[in-house]
Amino acid sequence: MSAVQILIRRIERDQKGNEALFEKTIDSGTLTMGHRFDQTLQLLDPEIAPCHAVLTLRRGGGFDLRTVGAARVQLADKTVARARLTAGQSIAMGRQTLTVVAPPPGFAAAIEVLALTPDEAFGPATHFVLELTQTGLRSRPLAWLLLLIPLLFLALPLAGVWQPALATWLRAQPWLPADSVWSSGPLSGAHSSPDIGSNCQACHLKLFEPAPDRGCGHCHEAINAHFDRRLVDSPLLDAMACARCHKEHNEPGNLLRHDSALCIDCHRELGAVAKSKGAAKLSAPVSGLALGSHPQFPFTLWRFDATRWTWSLSRLPSEAPPEPREGSNLRFSHALHLDPKKVQVPGTKTLLGCADCHRLGRDPEHFEPISMEGQCRRCHSLAFDEAEPEQQLPHADVPAAVRAIEEHFIRQFLLPGATDGSSQRNRRRPGQAVLADPCRESPLTCARERSRLEAFNQFSRSGCVTCHQVTEQPEQPLPTRWRVKPVRLVADWYPAARFNHVAHLAAGATAAERDKACSSCHAAKLSKVSADILIPGLTRCLDCHGDRASQAKVKLDCTGCHAFHQRSGTPLKPQSRLADPAAQKLSGVRQLAAAVFRDAGGDVGSQNSGSKQPHSKVSPAYEETRL
Amino acid sequence: MHQHLLSYRRRRYLRLSLGLLVASLLIYFSQAPTLPRNGGSWQGYTLGGVATAMILWLAWLGLRKRSYRSSLGTVQGWTSAHVWLGLSVLPIAALHGAFQFGWNVHTLAFVLLTAVVLSGIYGMFAYLTLPQRLVRVHGDQSRADWLTELNAIDARLRELAVDADARTQAIVESAVDRTSLGGGVLAQWFGFDRSRVLDPAAAGQGSRLLGNRGQQRLIDFLAARIPLAEQRGEVAMLQELLALAGRRRRVLDTLRKGVRLNARIKLWLVLHIPLTLGLLSALTVHILVVFLYW
């Protein structure tokens, strides 16, 4: 490496005065300058010769300059062929000015070349397209395009809001934006049907107005209130919009808010937001699902008034003393029926299980009504004459039963050929000894005596009285002498709550496992009398469930057990909030929605609207069970 | 350079960006699990408001950092903020919409935002790495210098070819005339070389247009022509032609690489700014539509 190092600093200055700096180090004392590529300092300038000049470093600093051939340089307004340059001196060649400057440390000499560059390189090579701006790609048209496309997505559907015919036409065009491009997410369930799903204005009736209740009212006009409006008044709830709880356009589609806060906000202190209009009591305060924060479940029980012979519903706390008793007027022992030594399914040797009598109805909560014909008759016949077991008493009609007994025995005694030819039959009934003294009177008298004996037996010893409570009026003639108290089983112990038996029995693969699951809540095997209430209360639920704040295994929100809209009662909003005078023609959809709700046993229609049973969701099918 | 840009003031804007992201995540997860998380909750509106403010500010920054006259902060600082905050706005916008996407104007705004951010990420990469490569490719000369040299070479080639035989002259002139450099967007981006040469007497085939990628055919022809020289001075002339063709190949190669790098440095910006304008338009529509059908 040569000890001599010359620094060449090249500054290119364009027409605007912008400068670019290039630095280069030469390891030689001699510099050639020209536009040819093999020159030490290549100066690309048409006014400069291929080999224009040679600079030689002088000892002690400075350069000797010598031009090549006819080439010349400018030195202080003089055209020269040779020159001696010292620090600070400049020469000019074409567009270049070459100045000898003081060298920085480590360099023997330094030269600064200032080149004034033209706007473009000269010559035919400039026809090449070398910049993106020279191509068809332009920022500005692209920017306009990208600006306009979203505006189109605004303007076209907006025009459709004011021109319904345009909106309809747009919705039919697959490649044009209708107002469905404004949708922020899918609709849930029936709302995604073509009639509503693609017609935003079915719910969004007015621009800049949150979906109003009257939009919902197009289809849901018959929906029920949260409470009986005749008994309770709550302006706060009346003013609340449907959309407060029902949120659409979410992913995954989920129409209903499930947070407990929605309920607890009011139920924490119901008196602050609702007012009882009469004697009706507001619900106890609720602040969660735990002992202390949720009231005990009140049983809804039938009570029989034996003096007036009428039924009435009463609500009793389930777990507060005294222990409530059921008053169904039925005599029944679950323990006896579940005793493997005593009861088996007829025709098989299998034990009686829960599902042999209790079959789920059309919803997962309620069971089919228990009845003599549906359940008991499988094992218990109503035969009263052992010799003729096919002769059965009619059920649930005392005079008819007495008449049937009389008819049977009169036929027996007056038409002996019809049976075994004997008019003096010794009869033995279950649990009764053979008559020691056969009748010696006339056949009619004997028949009437036998009938009287049998009727007494049925109503006071071992027949009807086995399951029923019977009262006797001795002064009355035989057909009206006994009265059987009617039986009414409770079909819905907790009308204000929902419970899914199917979900709770899901773990049981076999009947035995399912019975075990039943027994875990219903202590039927220990119940010897029908007055025992086998329905668990809050404490049992809390063994597995709790609110979100709890450590329970399965967390439950209010809506897990309670429905907001009552199945029966008064309409949600009787005033004009659900009625829209400018209602659109949605009759087809409305009919469909009504049908869907009817099929689901849901909210359409009003049951028990005139009854004195607040919060009752008992449907006629479950309302009463008579044995 | 890139150390300074990304780690400006001890990564001040990276820390700010991460802080915003963490705060957004906390807000996002504070949404009650009673409904699917969405942009309609107060948390959704908050995140949407933050994302909108960031987008507007970032767009303004884009203008601000090109305003060299302002003394408010440094260009480097603004650029650093633009990069880091621009990276965090995309996840914040996704949290705002709770990752719910569909064929609607709301997702259109998000798609445009994604395109803007992606083009920005590429732009940052391009700005941090490609100019250095461009300087290395161009050496201590500008593109204009290289074009000037190309012109000088071409002029000399034509000048020399006048004295050559007819076929040599035709090939040299056609190679110069049919040289391809740059061109359309794709040709610039990929640096295609579609140079051709017309050989008036190709072996047994007559006049034929042949590929001349990298000036290889011209060089091969001249190299093969030299041993066939018959006249005095012809060899020297052919040798100079060959030397010029070789140098021309080098110059064209440099220019081509320069064009390719130049396209890669600049193309993202041709997209980034229009996409940003499209985003601002879609964002306006998105916000308006939310309240039109509230």
Coordinates of N, CA and C in Angstrom, one line a residue, chain A residues 130-259:
Chain A
L130 N -37.4 4.4 -15.8 CA -36.7 3.9 -14.6 C -37.4 4.2 -13.3
E131 N -38.4 5.0 -13.3 CA -39.1 5.4 -12.1 C -40.5 4.9 -12.1
L132 N -41.0 4.6 -10.9 CA -42.4 4.1 -10.8 C -43.4 5.2 -11.3
T133 N -43.0 6.4 -11.0 CA -43.9 7.5 -11.4 C -44.1 7.7 -12.9
Q134 N -43.1 7.1 -13.7 CA -43.2 7.1 -15.1 C -44.2 6.0 -15.6
T135 N -44.5 5.0 -14.8 CA -45.4 4.0 -15.2 C -46.8 4.4 -15.0
G136 N -47.7 3.5 -15.3 CA -49.1 3.8 -15.2 C -49.6 3.9 -13.7
L137 N -48.7 3.4 -12.8 CA -49.0 3.4 -11.4 C -48.9 4.8 -10.8
R138 N -50.1 5.3 -10.4 CA -50.1 6.6 -9.9 C -50.8 6.6 -8.5
S139 N -50.3 7.3 -7.6 CA -50.9 7.3 -6.2 C -52.2 8.0 -6.3
R140 N -52.3 9.0 -7.0 CA -53.5 9.9 -6.9 C -54.8 9.1 -7.4
P141 N -54.8 8.5 -8.6 CA -56.0 7.8 -9.0 C -56.3 6.7 -8.1
L142 N -55.3 6.0 -7.6 CA -55.5 4.9 -6.6 C -56.2 5.4 -5.3
A143 N -55.7 6.6 -4.9 CA -56.2 7.2 -3.7 C -57.7 7.6 -3.9
W144 N -58.0 8.1 -5.0 CA -59.4 8.5 -5.3 C -60.3 7.2 -5.3
L145 N -59.8 6.2 -6.0 CA -60.5 4.9 -6.0 C -60.8 4.4 -4.6
L146 N -59.7 4.3 -3.8 CA -59.9 3.8 -2.5 C -60.7 4.7 -1.6
L147 N -60.8 6.0 -1.9 CA -61.6 6.9 -1.1 C -63.1 6.7 -1.5
L148 N -63.3 6.4 -2.8 CA -64.7 6.4 -3.3 C -65.4 5.1 -2.9
I149 N -64.6 3.9 -2.9 CA -65.3 2.6 -2.7 C -66.1 2.6 -1.4
P150 N -65.4 3.0 -0.3 CA -66.2 3.0 1.0 C -67.4 4.0 1.0
L151 N -67.2 5.1 0.3 CA -68.3 6.1 0.2 C -69.5 5.5 -0.6
L152 N -69.1 4.6 -1.5 CA -70.2 3.9 -2.3 C -71.0 3.0 -1.3
F153 N -70.2 2.4 -0.4 CA -70.9 1.5 0.5 C -71.8 2.2 1.5
L154 N -71.5 3.5 1.6 CA -72.4 4.4 2.4 C -73.6 4.9 1.6
A155 N -73.2 5.5 0.4 CA -74.2 6.2 -0.3 C -75.3 5.3 -0.9
L156 N -75.0 4.2 -1.5 CA -76.0 3.4 -2.1 C -77.1 2.9 -1.1
P157 N -76.6 2.2 0.0 CA -77.6 1.8 1.0 C -78.4 2.9 1.6
L158 N -77.7 4.1 1.8 CA -78.4 5.2 2.4 C -79.5 5.7 1.4
A159 N -79.2 5.7 0.1 CA -80.3 6.1 -0.8 C -81.4 5.1 -0.7
G160 N -81.1 3.9 -0.4 CA -82.2 2.9 -0.3 C -83.0 3.1 0.9
V161 N -82.5 3.8 2.0 CA -83.3 4.1 3.2 C -84.4 5.0 2.8
W162 N -84.1 5.9 1.9 CA -85.2 6.9 1.5 C -86.0 6.4 0.4
Q163 N -85.5 5.5 -0.4 CA -86.2 5.0 -1.6 C -86.3 3.5 -1.4
P164 N -87.4 3.0 -0.8 CA -87.5 1.6 -0.5 C -87.4 0.7 -1.7
A165 N -87.9 1.3 -2.9 CA -87.8 0.5 -4.1 C -86.4 0.2 -4.5
L166 N -85.5 1.2 -4.3 CA -84.1 1.1 -4.6 C -83.5 0.1 -3.6
A167 N -83.9 0.1 -2.4 CA -83.3 -0.8 -1.4 C -83.7 -2.2 -1.8
T168 N -84.9 -2.4 -2.2 CA -85.4 -3.8 -2.6 C -84.5 -4.2 -3.8
W169 N -84.4 -3.3 -4.7 CA -83.6 -3.7 -5.9 C -82.1 -4.0 -5.6
L170 N -81.6 -3.2 -4.7 CA -80.2 -3.4 -4.3 C -80.0 -4.8 -3.6
R171 N -81.0 -5.1 -2.8 CA -80.9 -6.4 -2.1 C -80.9 -7.6 -3.0
A172 N -81.5 -7.4 -4.2 CA -81.6 -8.4 -5.2 C -80.3 -8.5 -6.0
Q173 N -79.4 -7.5 -5.9 CA -78.2 -7.5 -6.8 C -77.0 -8.1 -5.9
P174 N -76.5 -9.2 -6.4 CA -75.4 -9.8 -5.6 C -74.1 -8.9 -5.5
W175 N -73.9 -8.1 -6.5 CA -72.6 -7.4 -6.5 C -72.8 -5.9 -6.2
L176 N -73.9 -5.5 -5.7 CA -74.1 -4.1 -5.3 C -74.3 -4.1 -3.8
P177 N -73.8 -3.0 -3.1 CA -73.9 -3.0 -1.7 C -75.3 -2.6 -1.2
A178 N -76.1 -3.5 -0.6 CA -77.4 -3.1 0.0 C -77.1 -2.8 1.5
D179 N -78.1 -2.5 2.3 CA -77.8 -2.1 3.7 C -77.3 -3.2 4.5
S180 N -77.3 -4.5 4.0 CA -76.8 -5.6 4.7 C -75.3 -5.4 4.9
V181 N -74.6 -4.6 4.1 CA -73.2 -4.4 4.3 C -72.9 -3.5 5.5
W182 N -74.0 -2.9 6.0 CA -73.8 -2.1 7.3 C -73.9 -3.0 8.5
S183 N -74.4 -4.3 8.3 CA -74.6 -5.1 9.5 C -73.3 -5.4 10.1
S184 N -73.3 -5.3 11.5 CA -72.0 -5.5 12.2 C -71.8 -7.0 12.6
G185 N -72.8 -7.8 12.3 CA -72.6 -9.2 12.7 C -73.9 -10.0 12.3
P186 N -73.9 -11.3 12.5 CA -75.0 -12.1 12.1 C -76.2 -12.0 13.1
L187 N -77.4 -12.3 12.6 CA -78.6 -12.3 13.4 C -78.8 -13.7 14.0
S188 N -79.5 -13.7 15.1 CA -79.6 -15.0 15.7 C -81.0 -15.6 15.4
G189 N -81.0 -16.9 15.4 CA -82.3 -17.7 15.2 C -83.2 -17.2 14.1
A190 N -84.5 -17.0 14.5 CA -85.5 -16.6 13.5 C -85.2 -15.3 12.9
H191 N -84.4 -14.4 13.6 CA -84.1 -13.1 13.0 C -83.3 -13.2 11.8
S192 N -82.7 -14.3 11.5 CA -81.8 -14.4 10.3 C -82.7 -14.9 9.1
S193 N -84.0 -15.1 9.3 CA -84.8 -15.5 8.2 C -84.8 -14.4 7.1
P194 N -85.0 -14.8 5.9 CA -84.9 -13.9 4.7 C -85.7 -12.6 4.9
D195 N -86.9 -12.7 5.5 CA -87.8 -11.5 5.6 C -87.1 -10.5 6.5
I196 N -86.5 -10.9 7.6 CA -85.9 -9.9 8.5 C -84.4 -9.8 8.3
G197 N -83.7 -10.9 8.1 CA -82.3 -10.9 8.0 C -81.7 -10.0 6.9
S198 N -82.4 -9.8 5.8 CA -81.9 -9.0 4.7 C -82.6 -7.6 4.7
N199 N -83.6 -7.5 5.6 CA -84.3 -6.2 5.6 C -84.0 -5.5 6.9
C200 N -83.0 -4.7 6.9 CA -82.5 -4.0 8.1 C -83.6 -3.1 8.7
Q201 N -84.5 -2.6 7.9 CA -85.5 -1.7 8.3 C -86.6 -2.3 9.0
A202 N -86.6 -3.7 9.1 CA -87.6 -4.4 9.9 C -87.4 -4.0 11.4
C203 N -86.2 -3.7 11.8 CA -85.9 -3.3 13.2 C -85.4 -1.9 13.3
H204 N -84.6 -1.5 12.3 CA -84.0 -0.1 12.4 C -85.0 0.8 11.6
L205 N -85.9 1.3 12.4 CA -87.0 2.0 11.8 C -86.6 3.4 11.4
K206 N -85.7 4.0 12.1 CA -85.4 5.4 11.9 C -83.8 5.5 12.0
L207 N -83.3 6.4 11.2 CA -81.8 6.6 11.2 C -81.4 7.2 12.6
F208 N -80.3 6.9 13.0 CA -79.7 7.4 14.3 C -80.6 7.1 15.5
E209 N -81.6 6.2 15.4 CA -82.3 5.8 16.6 C -82.1 4.4 16.9
P210 N -81.7 4.0 18.1 CA -81.5 2.6 18.5 C -82.7 1.8 18.2
A211 N -82.6 0.6 17.8 CA -83.7 -0.2 17.3 C -84.8 -0.1 18.4
P212 N -86.0 0.5 18.0 CA -87.0 0.8 19.0 C -87.9 -0.5 19.2
D213 N -88.6 -0.4 20.3 CA -89.4 -1.6 20.7 C -90.5 -1.8 19.7
R214 N -91.0 -0.8 19.0 CA -92.1 -1.0 18.1 C -91.7 -1.9 16.9
G215 N -90.4 -1.9 16.7 CA -89.8 -2.8 15.6 C -90.0 -4.3 16.1
C216 N -89.8 -4.5 17.4 CA -90.0 -5.9 17.9 C -91.4 -6.2 17.9
G217 N -92.3 -5.2 18.2 CA -93.7 -5.4 18.3 C -94.4 -5.9 17.0
H218 N -93.7 -5.7 15.9 CA -94.3 -6.2 14.6 C -94.6 -7.7 14.8
C219 N -93.7 -8.4 15.4 CA -93.9 -9.9 15.5 C -94.2 -10.3 16.9
H220 N -93.7 -9.6 17.9 CA -93.8 -10.1 19.3 C -94.8 -9.3 20.1
E221 N -96.0 -9.1 19.5 CA -96.9 -8.2 20.1 C -97.6 -8.9 21.3
A222 N -97.6 -10.2 21.4 CA -98.3 -10.9 22.4 C -97.4 -11.3 23.6
I223 N -96.2 -10.8 23.6 CA -95.3 -11.3 24.6 C -95.7 -10.8 26.0
N224 N -95.4 -11.6 27.0 CA -95.9 -11.3 28.4 C -94.9 -10.4 29.1
A225 N -95.5 -9.8 30.2 CA -94.7 -8.9 31.0 C -93.9 -9.7 32.0
H226 N -93.0 -9.0 32.7 CA -92.2 -9.7 33.7 C -93.0 -10.0 34.9
F227 N -94.1 -9.3 35.1 CA -94.9 -9.5 36.3 C -96.3 -9.2 35.9
D228 N -97.3 -9.5 36.8 CA -98.7 -9.1 36.5 C -98.8 -7.6 36.7
R229 N -99.1 -7.0 35.6 CA -99.2 -5.5 35.6 C -100.3 -5.0 36.5
R230 N -101.3 -5.9 36.7 CA -102.5 -5.4 37.5 C -102.1 -5.4 39.0
L231 N -101.0 -6.1 39.3 CA -100.7 -6.2 40.7 C -99.5 -5.3 41.1
V232 N -98.6 -5.1 40.1 CA -97.4 -4.4 40.4 C -97.1 -3.4 39.3
D233 N -96.6 -2.3 39.7 CA -96.3 -1.2 38.8 C -94.8 -0.9 38.9
S234 N -94.1 -0.8 37.7 CA -92.7 -0.4 37.7 C -92.4 0.5 36.5
P235 N -92.5 1.8 36.7 CA -92.2 2.7 35.5 C -90.8 2.5 34.9
L236 N -89.9 2.1 35.8 CA -88.5 1.8 35.3 C -88.5 0.7 34.2
L237 N -89.2 -0.4 34.6 CA -89.2 -1.5 33.6 C -90.0 -1.2 32.4
D238 N -91.1 -0.4 32.6 CA -91.9 0.0 31.4 C -91.0 0.8 30.4
A239 N -90.1 1.6 31.0 CA -89.3 2.5 30.1 C -88.2 1.8 29.5
M240 N -87.9 0.6 29.9 CA -86.7 -0.1 29.4 C -86.9 -0.7 28.0
A241 N -86.0 -0.5 27.2 CA -86.1 -1.0 25.8 C -85.8 -2.4 25.7
C242 N -86.4 -3.1 24.7 CA -86.2 -4.5 24.5 C -84.7 -4.7 24.3
A243 N -84.0 -3.8 23.6 CA -82.6 -3.9 23.2 C -81.7 -3.9 24.4
R244 N -82.3 -3.4 25.6 CA -81.4 -3.4 26.8 C -80.9 -4.8 27.1
C245 N -81.8 -5.8 26.9 CA -81.5 -7.2 27.3 C -81.2 -8.0 26.0
H246 N -81.9 -7.7 24.9 CA -81.7 -8.5 23.7 C -80.7 -7.8 22.8
K247 N -79.6 -8.4 22.6 CA -78.5 -7.8 21.8 C -78.3 -8.6 20.6
E248 N -78.4 -8.0 19.4 CA -78.2 -8.7 18.2 C -76.8 -8.4 17.5
H249 N -76.6 -9.0 16.4 CA -75.4 -8.7 15.6 C -74.1 -9.1 16.4
N250 N -74.2 -10.2 17.1 CA -73.0 -10.7 17.8 C -72.5 -12.0 17.2
E251 N -71.3 -12.3 17.5 CA -70.7 -13.5 17.1 C -70.1 -14.2 18.3
P252 N -70.5 -15.4 18.6 CA -71.6 -16.2 18.0 C -73.0 -15.5 18.4
G253 N -74.0 -15.8 17.5 CA -75.3 -15.2 17.7 C -75.8 -15.5 19.1
N254 N -76.2 -14.5 19.8 CA -76.7 -14.7 21.2 C -77.6 -13.6 21.5
L255 N -78.8 -13.8 21.5 CA -79.8 -12.7 21.6 C -79.9 -12.2 23.0
L256 N -79.7 -13.0 24.0 CA -80.0 -12.7 25.3 C -78.8 -12.5 26.2
R257 N -78.9 -11.4 26.9 CA -77.8 -11.2 27.9 C -78.0 -12.2 29.1
H258 N -77.0 -12.7 29.6 CA -77.1 -13.7 30.6 C -76.6 -13.2 32.0
D259 N -76.3 -12.0 32.1 CA -75.6 -11.6 33.3 C -76.7 -11.4 34.4

